[in-house]
C-alpha positions as a printed NumPy array, in Angstrom:
array([[   1.468,   67.483,  -58.397],
       [   0.193,   70.975,  -59.255],
       [  -2.765,   70.49 ,  -56.911],
       [  -0.552,   69.777,  -53.921],
       [   1.986,   72.623,  -54.16 ],
       [   1.7  ,   76.344,  -53.809],
       [   3.869,   79.304,  -54.758],
       [   7.024,   79.576,  -52.579],
       [   6.783,   75.92 ,  -51.433],
       [  10.087,   74.042,  -51.493],
       [   9.971,   70.52 ,  -52.954],
       [  12.528,   67.761,  -53.523],
       [  12.157,   65.862,  -56.808],
       [  13.83 ,   62.607,  -57.83 ],
       [  14.121,   60.88 ,  -61.139],
       [  16.522,   60.082,  -64.07 ],
       [  18.209,   62.994,  -65.814],
       [  18.506,   62.435,  -69.551],
       [  19.225,   64.509,  -72.666],
       [  16.627,   65.377,  -75.315],
       [  17.729,   63.486,  -78.485],
       [  16.977,   66.473,  -80.742],
       [  18.013,   69.51 ,  -78.696],
       [  20.404,   67.849,  -76.187],
       [  18.641,   69.826,  -73.416],
       [  18.566,   68.107,  -70.038],
       [  15.235,   66.453,  -69.15 ],
       [  14.276,   65.365,  -65.622],
       [  11.649,   62.624,  -65.56 ],
       [  10.001,   63.039,  -62.184],
       [   9.468,   59.726,  -60.415],
       [   8.991,   60.966,  -56.89 ],
       [   8.622,   64.299,  -55.094],
       [   7.951,   65.521,  -51.623],
       [   7.424,   68.861,  -49.969],
       [  10.201,   69.93 ,  -47.675],
       [   9.465,   71.451,  -44.298],
       [  11.873,   74.276,  -43.579],
       [  12.659,   76.182,  -40.391],
       [  10.692,   79.448,  -40.186],
       [  12.178,   82.551,  -41.706],
       [  13.562,   85.304,  -39.566],
       [  10.622,   87.388,  -38.433],
       [  10.57 ,   90.408,  -40.783],
       [   8.746,   92.386,  -38.128],
       [  11.337,   91.715,  -35.435],
       [  13.187,   95.021,  -35.888],
       [  10.113,   97.214,  -36.024],
       [   9.06 ,   96.192,  -32.519],
       [  12.447,   96.758,  -31.003],
       [  12.857,   99.635,  -28.544],
       [  16.25 ,  100.552,  -29.935],
       [  16.708,  102.332,  -33.265],
       [  17.187,  100.059,  -36.257],
       [  20.517,   99.013,  -37.691],
       [  21.37 ,   99.994,  -41.283],
       [  22.803,   97.12 ,  -43.25 ],
       [  25.677,   98.296,  -45.491],
       [  27.393,   95.077,  -46.661],
       [  25.193,   92.969,  -48.908],
       [  25.821,   90.88 ,  -52.026],
       [  23.235,   90.358,  -54.691],
       [  23.153,   87.517,  -57.291],
       [  25.408,   89.698,  -59.428],
       [  28.325,   88.733,  -57.128],
       [  29.438,   85.87 ,  -59.307],
       [  28.895,   82.407,  -57.734],
       [  28.727,   83.968,  -54.244],
       [  25.12 ,   85.098,  -53.568],
       [  21.595,   83.958,  -54.233],
       [  19.946,   87.205,  -53.144],
       [  17.93 ,   89.25 ,  -55.637],
       [  18.066,   93.008,  -55.534],
       [  14.268,   93.051,  -55.124],
       [  14.336,   90.75 ,  -52.092],
       [  17.211,   92.698,  -50.568],
       [  15.438,   96.064,  -50.655],
       [  12.102,   94.527,  -49.583],
       [  13.732,   92.99 ,  -46.523],
       [  15.384,   96.297,  -45.628],
       [  11.963,   97.998,  -45.856],
       [  10.321,   95.342,  -43.673],
       [  13.004,   95.793,  -41.033],
       [  12.26 ,   99.527,  -41.024],
       [  15.756,  100.462,  -42.211],
       [  16.08 ,  104.01 ,  -43.55 ],
       [  18.879,  103.022,  -45.901],
       [  20.619,   99.904,  -47.291],
       [  23.993,   99.352,  -48.986],
       [  24.974,   97.026,  -51.776],
       [  28.562,   95.809,  -52.16 ],
       [  28.786,   93.248,  -54.927],
       [  32.178,   91.707,  -55.68 ],
       [  34.039,   93.758,  -58.345],
       [  30.882,   94.849,  -60.195],
       [  28.222,   97.559,  -60.007],
       [  25.551,   96.372,  -62.521],
       [  22.922,   96.258,  -59.756],
       [  22.857,  100.036,  -59.322],
       [  19.96 ,  100.934,  -61.702],
       [  17.591,   98.326,  -60.313],
       [  18.833,   98.966,  -56.795],
       [  17.935,  102.686,  -57.167],
       [  14.491,  101.925,  -58.59 ],
       [  13.661,   99.472,  -55.808],
       [  14.853,  101.834,  -53.113],
       [  12.741,  104.629,  -54.647],
       [   9.687,  102.357,  -54.521],
       [  10.184,  101.64 ,  -50.81 ],
       [  11.452,  105.152,  -49.963],
       [  14.789,  103.887,  -48.728],
       [  18.123,  105.683,  -49.227],
       [  20.352,  103.667,  -51.592],
       [  24.025,  103.371,  -50.549],
       [  26.117,  102.418,  -53.544],
       [  29.154,  100.337,  -52.742],
       [  31.437,   97.602,  -54.026],
       [  33.801,   95.068,  -52.579],
       [  37.03 ,   95.19 ,  -54.598],
       [  40.54 ,   93.761,  -54.631],
       [  43.415,   96.172,  -54.063],
       [  46.905,   95.118,  -55.138],
       [  50.4  ,   96.406,  -54.422],
       [  53.613,   95.315,  -56.089],
       [  55.357,   93.257,  -53.477],
       [  59.02 ,   94.281,  -53.348],
       [  61.501,   91.479,  -54.102],
       [  63.71 ,   92.73 ,  -51.241],
       [  62.088,   93.823,  -47.971],
       [  63.016,   95.156,  -44.525],
       [  65.851,   97.299,  -45.899],
       [  64.968,  100.314,  -43.769],
       [  64.679,   98.303,  -40.566],
       [  67.913,   96.44 ,  -41.234],
       [  70.157,   99.28 ,  -42.429],
       [  68.427,  102.413,  -41.172],
       [  69.703,  104.985,  -43.655],
       [  72.296,  102.853,  -45.296],
       [  69.929,  101.172,  -47.745],
       [  71.616,  102.727,  -50.821],
       [  74.951,  101.163,  -49.931],
       [  73.35 ,   97.723,  -49.638],
       [  71.516,   98.124,  -52.976],
       [  74.819,   98.951,  -54.638],
       [  76.383,   95.692,  -53.446],
       [  76.926,   92.811,  -55.857],
       [  74.692,   89.935,  -54.799],
       [  77.426,   87.406,  -55.726],
       [  79.484,   88.615,  -52.742],
       [  76.654,   87.794,  -50.273],
       [  75.451,   84.577,  -48.591],
       [  71.779,   83.708,  -48.544],
       [  69.798,   81.654,  -46.072],
       [  66.708,   79.997,  -47.489],
       [  64.12 ,   79.098,  -44.863],
       [  60.836,   77.199,  -44.939],
       [  58.441,   76.314,  -42.134],
       [  55.674,   73.783,  -41.99 ],
       [  53.029,   74.989,  -39.549],
       [  49.783,   73.942,  -37.909],
       [  47.929,   76.739,  -39.723],
       [  48.264,   80.104,  -41.498],
       [  48.22 ,   82.476,  -38.504],
       [  51.647,   83.393,  -37.066],
       [  49.847,   84.559,  -33.937],
       [  47.879,   81.439,  -33.254],
       [  49.6  ,   78.528,  -34.999],
       [  52.865,   76.739,  -34.344],
       [  55.923,   75.689,  -36.379],
       [  56.207,   71.881,  -36.68 ],
       [  59.154,   71.618,  -39.078],
       [  62.093,   73.86 ,  -39.927],
       [  64.122,   73.579,  -43.134],
       [  66.98 ,   75.883,  -44.106],
       [  69.924,   75.941,  -46.531],
       [  72.797,   78.371,  -46.964],
       [  73.856,   79.511,  -50.407],
       [  77.134,   81.105,  -51.451],
       [  78.479,   81.753,  -54.937],
       [  75.662,   79.717,  -56.592],
       [  76.001,   76.621,  -54.415],
       [  74.269,   75.126,  -51.366],
       [  77.006,   75.085,  -48.685],
       [  75.093,   74.082,  -45.546],
       [  71.728,   72.632,  -44.47 ],
       [  69.569,   72.577,  -41.371],
       [  66.407,   70.532,  -40.552],
       [  64.427,   69.801,  -37.442],
       [  60.922,   68.868,  -36.385],
       [  59.454,   71.036,  -33.649],
       [  57.047,   69.932,  -30.912],
       [  53.958,   72.157,  -31.151],
       [  51.78 ,   73.429,  -28.306],
       [  48.603,   72.819,  -30.304],
       [  47.369,   69.631,  -32.026],
       [  48.252,   68.974,  -35.636],
       [  45.023,   68.996,  -37.725],
       [  44.022,   66.473,  -40.367],
       [  44.479,   69.047,  -43.132],
       [  48.05 ,   69.741,  -42.087],
       [  48.918,   66.015,  -41.845],
       [  47.333,   65.397,  -45.253],
       [  49.295,   68.268,  -46.798],
       [  52.694,   67.65 ,  -45.172],
       [  52.632,   64.019,  -44.021],
       [  53.669,   65.194,  -40.557],
       [  51.875,   63.387,  -37.749],
       [  51.72 ,   63.772,  -33.964],
       [  54.048,   60.748,  -33.678],
       [  56.764,   62.431,  -35.746],
       [  56.923,   65.47 ,  -33.499],
       [  56.283,   63.823,  -30.107],
       [  59.977,   63.547,  -29.252],
       [  61.009,   66.67 ,  -31.198],
       [  62.57 ,   69.636,  -29.398],
       [  60.356,   72.521,  -28.26 ],
       [  60.542,   75.782,  -30.154],
       [  62.517,   77.428,  -27.297],
       [  65.109,   74.69 ,  -27.537],
       [  65.662,   74.729,  -31.289],
       [  65.295,   78.431,  -32.04 ],
       [  68.775,   79.572,  -30.805],
       [  70.314,   76.99 ,  -33.146],
       [  68.257,   78.269,  -36.096],
       [  69.111,   81.855,  -35.198],
       [  72.806,   81.068,  -35.252],
       [  72.427,   79.23 ,  -38.557],
       [  70.731,   82.212,  -40.18 ],
       [  73.191,   84.736,  -38.809],
       [  73.343,   88.022,  -40.689],
       [  72.447,   86.536,  -44.077],
       [  69.695,   87.695,  -46.388],
       [  66.694,   85.463,  -45.595],
       [  65.077,   83.915,  -48.7  ],
       [  61.744,   82.142,  -49.13 ],
       [  58.941,   81.448,  -51.615],
       [  56.385,   83.982,  -50.279],
       [  58.997,   84.784,  -47.681],
       [  56.801,   87.115,  -45.704],
       [  54.875,   84.097,  -44.42 ],
       [  57.943,   82.356,  -43.07 ],
       [  59.536,   85.6  ,  -41.812],
       [  56.457,   86.493,  -39.77 ],
       [  56.451,   83.052,  -38.177],
       [  60.13 ,   83.507,  -37.375],
       [  59.496,   86.917,  -35.77 ],
       [  56.592,   85.534,  -33.711],
       [  58.729,   82.559,  -32.663],
       [  61.347,   84.99 ,  -31.36 ],
       [  58.688,   86.921,  -29.416],
       [  57.073,   83.768,  -27.965],
       [  60.41 ,   82.457,  -26.677],
       [  61.687,   85.769,  -25.349],
       [  64.471,   86.071,  -27.882],
       [  65.4  ,   89.543,  -29.226],
       [  63.881,   90.357,  -32.619],
       [  66.132,   90.259,  -35.682],
       [  65.504,   92.619,  -38.603],
       [  66.91 ,   90.778,  -41.621],
       [  66.655,   91.73 ,  -45.284],
       [  64.395,   89.246,  -47.013],
       [  64.266,   88.194,  -50.685],
       [  61.021,   86.75 ,  -52.006],
       [  61.526,   84.169,  -54.773],
       [  57.787,   84.376,  -55.528],
       [  58.122,   88.044,  -56.465],
       [  61.372,   87.325,  -58.304],
       [  59.679,   84.547,  -60.307],
       [  56.78 ,   86.9  ,  -61.186],
       [  59.254,   89.447,  -62.552],
       [  61.358,   86.949,  -64.64 ],
       [  58.939,   84.186,  -65.727],
       [  55.728,   84.423,  -67.675],
       [  53.349,   81.94 ,  -66.079],
       [  49.715,   81.697,  -64.991],
       [  50.625,   80.276,  -61.582],
       [  53.754,   80.683,  -59.419],
       [  53.532,   77.877,  -56.908],
       [  56.958,   76.462,  -56.063],
       [  56.479,   73.218,  -57.938],
       [  55.408,   75.081,  -61.093],
       [  58.352,   77.49 ,  -60.857],
       [  60.716,   74.505,  -60.53 ],
       [  59.189,   72.9  ,  -63.611],
       [  59.39 ,   76.149,  -65.618],
       [  63.038,   76.618,  -64.709],
       [  63.841,   73.03 ,  -65.699],
       [  66.019,   72.588,  -62.581],
       [  68.412,   69.635,  -62.412],
       [  70.445,   68.05 ,  -59.654],
       [  74.284,   67.907,  -59.8  ],
       [  73.862,   64.407,  -61.272],
       [  71.938,   65.884,  -64.177],
       [  68.591,   64.393,  -63.126],
       [  65.488,   66.535,  -63.096],
       [  64.788,   67.954,  -59.62 ],
       [  62.009,   66.069,  -57.834],
       [  60.89 ,   66.849,  -54.299],
       [  58.192,   66.34 ,  -51.692],
       [  56.321,   69.624,  -51.745],
       [  55.133,   70.911,  -48.341],
       [  58.076,   69.465,  -46.425],
       [  60.269,   72.204,  -45.003],
       [  63.645,   70.655,  -45.715],
       [  62.797,   69.821,  -49.335],
       [  61.023,   73.144,  -50.004],
       [  64.   ,   75.079,  -48.629],
       [  66.464,   73.103,  -50.766],
       [  64.466,   73.485,  -53.961],
       [  63.728,   77.168,  -53.298],
       [  67.495,   77.589,  -52.989],
       [  68.045,   75.919,  -56.386],
       [  65.334,   78.105,  -57.892],
       [  67.044,   81.247,  -56.439],
       [  70.366,   80.222,  -57.973],
       [  68.781,   79.696,  -61.377],
       [  66.864,   82.963,  -61.341],
       [  69.851,   85.007,  -60.201],
       [  71.755,   83.49 ,  -63.119],
       [  68.963,   84.626,  -65.437],
       [  69.279,   88.135,  -64.016],
       [  73.051,   88.084,  -64.403],
       [  72.727,   87.359,  -68.136],
       [  70.757,   90.637,  -68.353],
       [  73.597,   92.348,  -66.509],
       [  71.582,   92.663,  -63.299],
       [  74.334,   92.084,  -60.78 ],
       [  73.538,   94.314,  -57.804],
       [  70.807,   94.113,  -55.212],
       [  69.408,   97.352,  -56.682],
       [  69.164,   95.627,  -60.057],
       [  67.204,   92.784,  -58.49 ],
       [  64.884,   95.224,  -56.686],
       [  64.179,   97.079,  -59.921],
       [  62.935,   93.866,  -61.494],
       [  59.668,   94.328,  -59.589],
       [  58.599,   96.831,  -62.287],
       [  58.238,   93.778,  -64.608],
       [  55.522,   92.195,  -62.45 ],
       [  52.092,   92.065,  -64.093],
       [  49.573,   93.378,  -61.618],
       [  46.695,   91.28 ,  -62.937],
       [  48.604,   88.149,  -61.863],
       [  48.646,   89.242,  -58.216],
       [  46.123,   88.238,  -55.566],
       [  44.3  ,   91.299,  -54.222],
       [  43.207,   92.123,  -50.717],
       [  39.525,   92.814,  -50.049],
       [  38.295,   96.352,  -49.389],
       [  34.916,   98.078,  -49.355],
       [  34.133,  101.338,  -51.16 ],
       [  30.976,  103.485,  -50.748],
       [  29.949,  106.385,  -52.965],
       [  29.586,  109.651,  -51.06 ],
       [  28.613,  111.968,  -53.946],
       [  28.414,  112.284,  -57.74 ],
       [  32.164,  112.754,  -58.03 ],
       [  32.666,  109.537,  -56.124],
       [  30.202,  107.708,  -58.412],
       [  32.18 ,  108.895,  -61.469],
       [  35.407,  107.825,  -59.838],
       [  34.05 ,  104.397,  -58.95 ],
       [  32.884,  103.945,  -62.557],
       [  36.414,  104.76 ,  -63.695],
       [  38.013,  102.375,  -61.198],
       [  35.724,   99.508,  -62.147],
       [  36.242,  100.072,  -65.873],
       [  40.004,  100.142,  -65.468],
       [  40.04 ,   97.034,  -63.303],
       [  38.141,   95.069,  -65.985],
       [  39.923,   96.492,  -69.005],
       [  43.517,   96.844,  -67.809],
       [  43.906,   94.604,  -64.747],
       [  41.742,   91.569,  -65.315],
       [  43.249,   88.28 ,  -64.195],
       [  41.359,   85.577,  -62.376],
       [  39.415,   88.471,  -60.932],
       [  39.593,   92.217,  -61.691],
       [  42.155,   93.86 ,  -59.414],
       [  42.728,   97.532,  -58.547],
       [  46.26 ,   98.869,  -58.173],
       [  46.595,  100.961,  -55.018],
       [  47.805,  103.988,  -56.986],
       [  44.684,  103.843,  -59.158],
       [  42.538,  103.7  ,  -56.025],
       [  44.427,  106.568,  -54.387],
       [  44.198,  108.802,  -57.493],
       [  40.402,  108.31 ,  -57.77 ],
       [  39.299,  108.147,  -54.154],
       [  37.686,  111.64 ,  -54.014],
       [  34.007,  111.231,  -53.222],
       [  34.488,  107.659,  -51.942],
       [  34.62 ,  106.191,  -48.491],
       [  37.082,  103.257,  -48.337],
       [  36.764,  100.585,  -45.676],
       [  39.067,   97.82 ,  -44.475],
       [  36.758,   95.13 ,  -45.891],
       [  36.094,   91.477,  -45.194],
       [  38.137,   88.842,  -43.269],
       [  40.47 ,   88.555,  -46.24 ],
       [  41.31 ,   92.25 ,  -46.224],
       [  44.786,   93.736,  -46.047],
       [  44.333,   94.63 ,  -42.386],
       [  42.987,   91.162,  -41.467],
       [  45.868,   89.409,  -43.181],
       [  48.382,   91.617,  -41.471],
       [  46.811,   90.835,  -38.067],
       [  46.847,   87.113,  -38.656],
       [  50.408,   87.184,  -39.836],
       [  51.439,   88.803,  -36.566],
       [  52.444,   92.238,  -37.893],
       [  53.264,   94.637,  -35.052],
       [  50.933,   97.376,  -33.833],
       [  52.677,  100.171,  -35.78 ],
       [  52.273,   98.234,  -39.036],
       [  48.539,   97.673,  -38.345],
       [  48.144,  101.41 ,  -37.753],
       [  49.937,  102.196,  -40.979],
       [  47.636,   99.92 ,  -42.938],
       [  44.438,  101.164,  -41.283],
       [  45.266,  104.843,  -41.83 ],
       [  44.868,  104.341,  -45.574],
       [  41.128,  103.769,  -45.048],
       [  38.165,  105.958,  -43.975],
       [  36.448,  103.392,  -41.69 ],
       [  37.103,  100.033,  -40.12 ],
       [  34.617,   97.212,  -40.872],
       [  33.907,   94.351,  -38.467],
       [  31.391,   91.515,  -38.869],
       [  29.805,   88.644,  -36.925],
       [  32.41 ,   86.009,  -36.153],
       [  30.443,   83.379,  -38.097],
       [  30.057,   85.543,  -41.242],
       [  32.925,   84.429,  -43.433],
       [  33.269,   82.496,  -46.7  ],
       [  36.994,   81.927,  -47.273],
       [  37.402,   78.57 ,  -45.548],
       [  40.887,   78.133,  -47.032],
       [  42.122,   80.963,  -44.848],
       [  41.662,   78.745,  -41.789],
       [  39.166,   80.982,  -40.01 ],
       [  37.472,   80.092,  -36.795],
       [  35.073,   82.162,  -34.681],
       [  37.485,   82.584,  -31.757],
       [  40.196,   84.049,  -33.982],
       [  37.765,   86.393,  -35.655],
       [  36.327,   87.591,  -32.357],
       [  39.8  ,   88.426,  -31.075],
       [  40.71 ,   90.099,  -34.346],
       [  37.601,   92.28 ,  -34.473],
       [  37.988,   93.321,  -30.827],
       [  41.517,   94.463,  -31.702],
       [  40.166,   96.365,  -34.721],
       [  37.646,   98.17 ,  -32.547],
       [  40.419,   99.434,  -30.265],
       [  42.536,  100.276,  -33.26 ],
       [  39.73 ,  102.4  ,  -34.759],
       [  39.365,  104.336,  -31.518],
       [  43.092,  104.869,  -31.237],
       [  43.481,  106.502,  -34.667],
       [  39.993,  108.079,  -34.89 ],
       [  38.331,  105.941,  -37.538],
       [  34.655,  104.987,  -37.184],
       [  34.028,  101.259,  -36.707],
       [  30.996,   99.877,  -38.567],
       [  29.412,   96.485,  -37.875],
       [  28.038,   94.851,  -41.035],
       [  26.345,   91.53 ,  -41.712],
       [  28.114,   90.352,  -44.87 ],
       [  24.766,   89.322,  -46.32 ],
       [  24.706,   86.699,  -49.102],
       [  21.158,   85.308,  -48.734],
       [  17.918,   86.328,  -47.122],
       [  17.062,   83.807,  -44.389],
       [  18.758,   80.926,  -42.551],
       [  16.755,   78.469,  -44.636],
       [  18.561,   79.681,  -47.724],
       [  21.934,   78.54 ,  -46.402],
       [  21.92 ,   75.16 ,  -48.113],
       [  21.144,   76.64 ,  -51.543],
       [  23.947,   79.166,  -51.094],
       [  26.396,   76.528,  -49.945],
       [  25.67 ,   74.392,  -52.995],
       [  26.469,   77.394,  -55.191],
       [  29.663,   78.212,  -53.237],
       [  30.925,   74.633,  -53.155],
       [  30.253,   74.365,  -56.92 ],
       [  32.381,   77.474,  -57.479],
       [  35.269,   76.034,  -55.43 ],
       [  34.975,   72.715,  -57.261],
       [  35.328,   74.461,  -60.632],
       [  38.752,   75.766,  -59.57 ],
       [  39.891,   72.616,  -57.754],
       [  39.071,   69.795,  -60.108],
       [  39.591,   66.385,  -58.561],
       [  39.485,   67.645,  -54.955],
       [  36.722,   66.065,  -52.873],
       [  34.554,   68.666,  -51.134],
       [  32.236,   67.899,  -48.262],
       [  28.606,   69.087,  -48.429],
       [  29.083,   70.291,  -44.857],
       [  32.005,   72.579,  -45.794],
       [  30.176,   75.742,  -44.794],
       [  28.186,   74.43 ,  -41.85 ],
       [  28.35 ,   76.996,  -39.11 ],
       [  28.749,   79.904,  -41.497],
       [  25.849,   82.363,  -41.319],
       [  25.343,   85.011,  -44.008],
       [  21.617,   85.783,  -43.776],
       [  20.03 ,   89.218,  -43.431],
       [  20.154,   89.599,  -39.686],
       [  17.893,   91.705,  -37.507],
       [  19.199,   94.533,  -35.322],
       [  18.858,   92.35 ,  -32.213],
       [  20.849,   89.521,  -33.846],
       [  23.619,   91.882,  -34.782],
       [  23.694,   93.442,  -31.346],
       [  24.128,   89.996,  -29.795],
       [  26.922,   89.234,  -32.267],
       [  28.687,   92.518,  -31.563],
       [  28.378,   92.074,  -27.804],
       [  30.018,   88.609,  -28.038],
       [  33.019,   90.306,  -29.688],
       [  33.237,   93.562,  -27.686],
       [  31.84 ,   92.269,  -24.36 ],
       [  30.02 ,   95.566,  -23.765],
       [  26.396,   96.372,  -24.769],
       [  27.243,  100.119,  -25.2  ],
       [  30.134,   99.324,  -27.559],
       [  27.832,   96.963,  -29.455],
       [  25.202,   99.673,  -29.847],
       [  27.874,  102.088,  -31.037],
       [  29.078,   99.889,  -33.918],
       [  25.712,   98.37 ,  -34.873],
       [  23.368,  101.382,  -34.634],
       [  25.092,  104.675,  -33.93 ],
       [  28.088,  104.612,  -36.312],
       [  26.22 ,  103.229,  -39.369],
       [  23.498,  105.839,  -38.824],
       [  25.994,  108.688,  -38.69 ],
       [  27.856,  107.218,  -41.67 ],
       [  24.881,  107.209,  -44.039],
       [  24.041,  110.803,  -43.104],
       [  27.34 ,  111.783,  -44.784],
       [  26.249,  110.179,  -48.044],
       [  24.291,  112.121,  -50.649],
       [  21.142,  110.839,  -52.353],
       [  22.305,  109.974,  -55.869],
       [  20.567,  108.764,  -59.002],
       [  23.166,  106.496,  -60.718],
       [  21.774,  106.722,  -64.247],
       [  19.621,  109.558,  -65.541],
       [  16.854,  109.031,  -68.126],
       [  18.486,  111.582,  -70.514],
       [  20.337,  110.087,  -73.447],
       [  23.966,  111.013,  -73.718],
       [  25.076,  110.244,  -77.317],
       [  28.758,  110.747,  -78.092],
       [  29.729,  114.112,  -79.655],
       [  31.974,  113.548,  -82.703],
       [  33.108,  116.603,  -84.637],
       [  31.678,  116.592,  -88.181],
       [  29.644,  113.429,  -87.612],
       [  26.248,  115.112,  -88.054],
       [  27.156,  116.631,  -91.43 ],
       [  28.757,  113.395,  -92.624],
       [  25.653,  111.353,  -91.8  ],
       [  23.439,  113.942,  -93.505],
       [  25.598,  113.887,  -96.681],
       [  25.783,  110.067,  -96.846],
       [  21.998,  109.738,  -96.346],
       [  21.137,  112.232,  -99.114],
       [  23.637,  110.687, -101.503],
       [  22.178,  107.215, -100.886],
       [  18.614,  108.499, -101.308],
       [  19.592,  110.147, -104.633],
       [  21.307,  106.902, -105.815],
       [  18.189,  104.851, -104.977],
       [  15.382,  107.233, -106.004],
       [  16.942,  109.822, -108.303],
       [  16.812,  113.623, -107.998],
       [  13.057,  113.573, -107.351],
       [  12.284,  110.843, -104.744],
       [   8.719,  110.097, -103.71 ],
       [   7.327,  112.432, -101.128],
       [   6.911,  109.689,  -98.556],
       [  10.671,  108.933,  -98.853],
       [  11.893,  112.524,  -98.707],
       [   9.609,  113.356,  -95.784],
       [  10.793,  110.344,  -93.786],
       [  14.493,  111.127,  -94.467],
       [  13.93 ,  114.744,  -93.391],
       [  12.188,  113.658,  -90.167],
       [  14.984,  111.2  ,  -89.333],
       [  17.744,  113.707,  -90.003],
       [  16.046,  116.409,  -88.002]])
């Protein structure tokens, strides 16, 4: 075997895997092996021969991004050098351990290191939303009202996907609640304008046959609108359903309604101590029962059932609040202070260090996120980020960023501007460079989204940077990366069958300048705009960043008042106890040298 293979060859080996009887270590007994022919790597000289200046890659993940990259820091910097790039950035997920090695490798290759990180920013989601839009200056009066005097309308939609802009409603469920009881119900299937996918059918049980004779959205929406009326709209993660409702009104030419919404997900997070707040788990935690006394059972992911059970959960949680003398809407809103931030799901953002102050601030942010706000992943409260953003450049991040989610939910233009203005630059990527398959991404949606972000950046004066979202070196590394990524997903979804082709079509290799220009031109449909975001803006951006050494070679021991004298006293006392008043010269000389 050794005679037939060389360094860097790829081979496939087969044989039984057993355990060593003494050490229990796995042992593979090779029965057969073969060399594997792989497609050629991306030409590392491709960029150096290009007439255009070279792109600077800013968004890369090393193997220190847990279960998300197979790229070593050494290989990353070497590739940047081969491509003739004058700088390279590193943006590992939630961690910055790569910085010392990253600095040394960049020094060796005379490349400017750009220190970054991809983090997760969290906000406390208000339990009650849209107060300003609904009451316009009279919010205080509403918050002083007793919630028992109000009716609620719980809504739930089953949809063809997660995007309110692109996907359709296929089932509507709603119930009205007054004085702790369900007083009316509404249910209807809706005929969609797009096909129902296999995933949706598997999740909901709704097939094309069930909706074939259903009313169109334009036919059923006026009835739903009348049913909701002026009531407070309730839902479990109500923002999802409310955005679909708003987009449905826009699509059918109906006037928009600004209703106050109440989120039972946020309410549950404030009242119940749990590790997960899915509707079925909240129902189980509350111990809900029917009027007959039987435990509530329901078909999750069916609109009518989800709306009914969400209504029952609302009634139970409002009763819990009432026992604590929380009887007004203001009391309910104030419950949000009880929400544990580390139980929230963060939105992606990118941070780059501009100077030494920024490096210190990033160290502080990372330390706090791991020590104070560690849940499934470390999260960063927005106020912590805002208070420590001096010396940092903050970007809108990956396809699961705050801005991206707002776009896919159908938030209006003014809301997108408000979100984007928090950041220092807008980040866009190739339309096939994504990893979060559960978000329902496709290349067409991402192209449209990034084109919109480019225009948004120009409108509010933010630079737009095109990055590659690098997770491995060459296209041939895709399979190894996908095995790692699928394994990570499988760890969190035990029992769920995952296809080995799950990430086919996703491309996260270290692309050349020409590759990125082609990707950007597909999105922006203009070679000049592509050059602007791929070459010009990243080059100007790195010129604003100082050359920083992340860790100096000088030791920085802690300074503790009186510690030096205490150590000296203890040492001399112990020496006297062991060797008397006249210790051997070799002992006394050694002690003196150590103390000095």
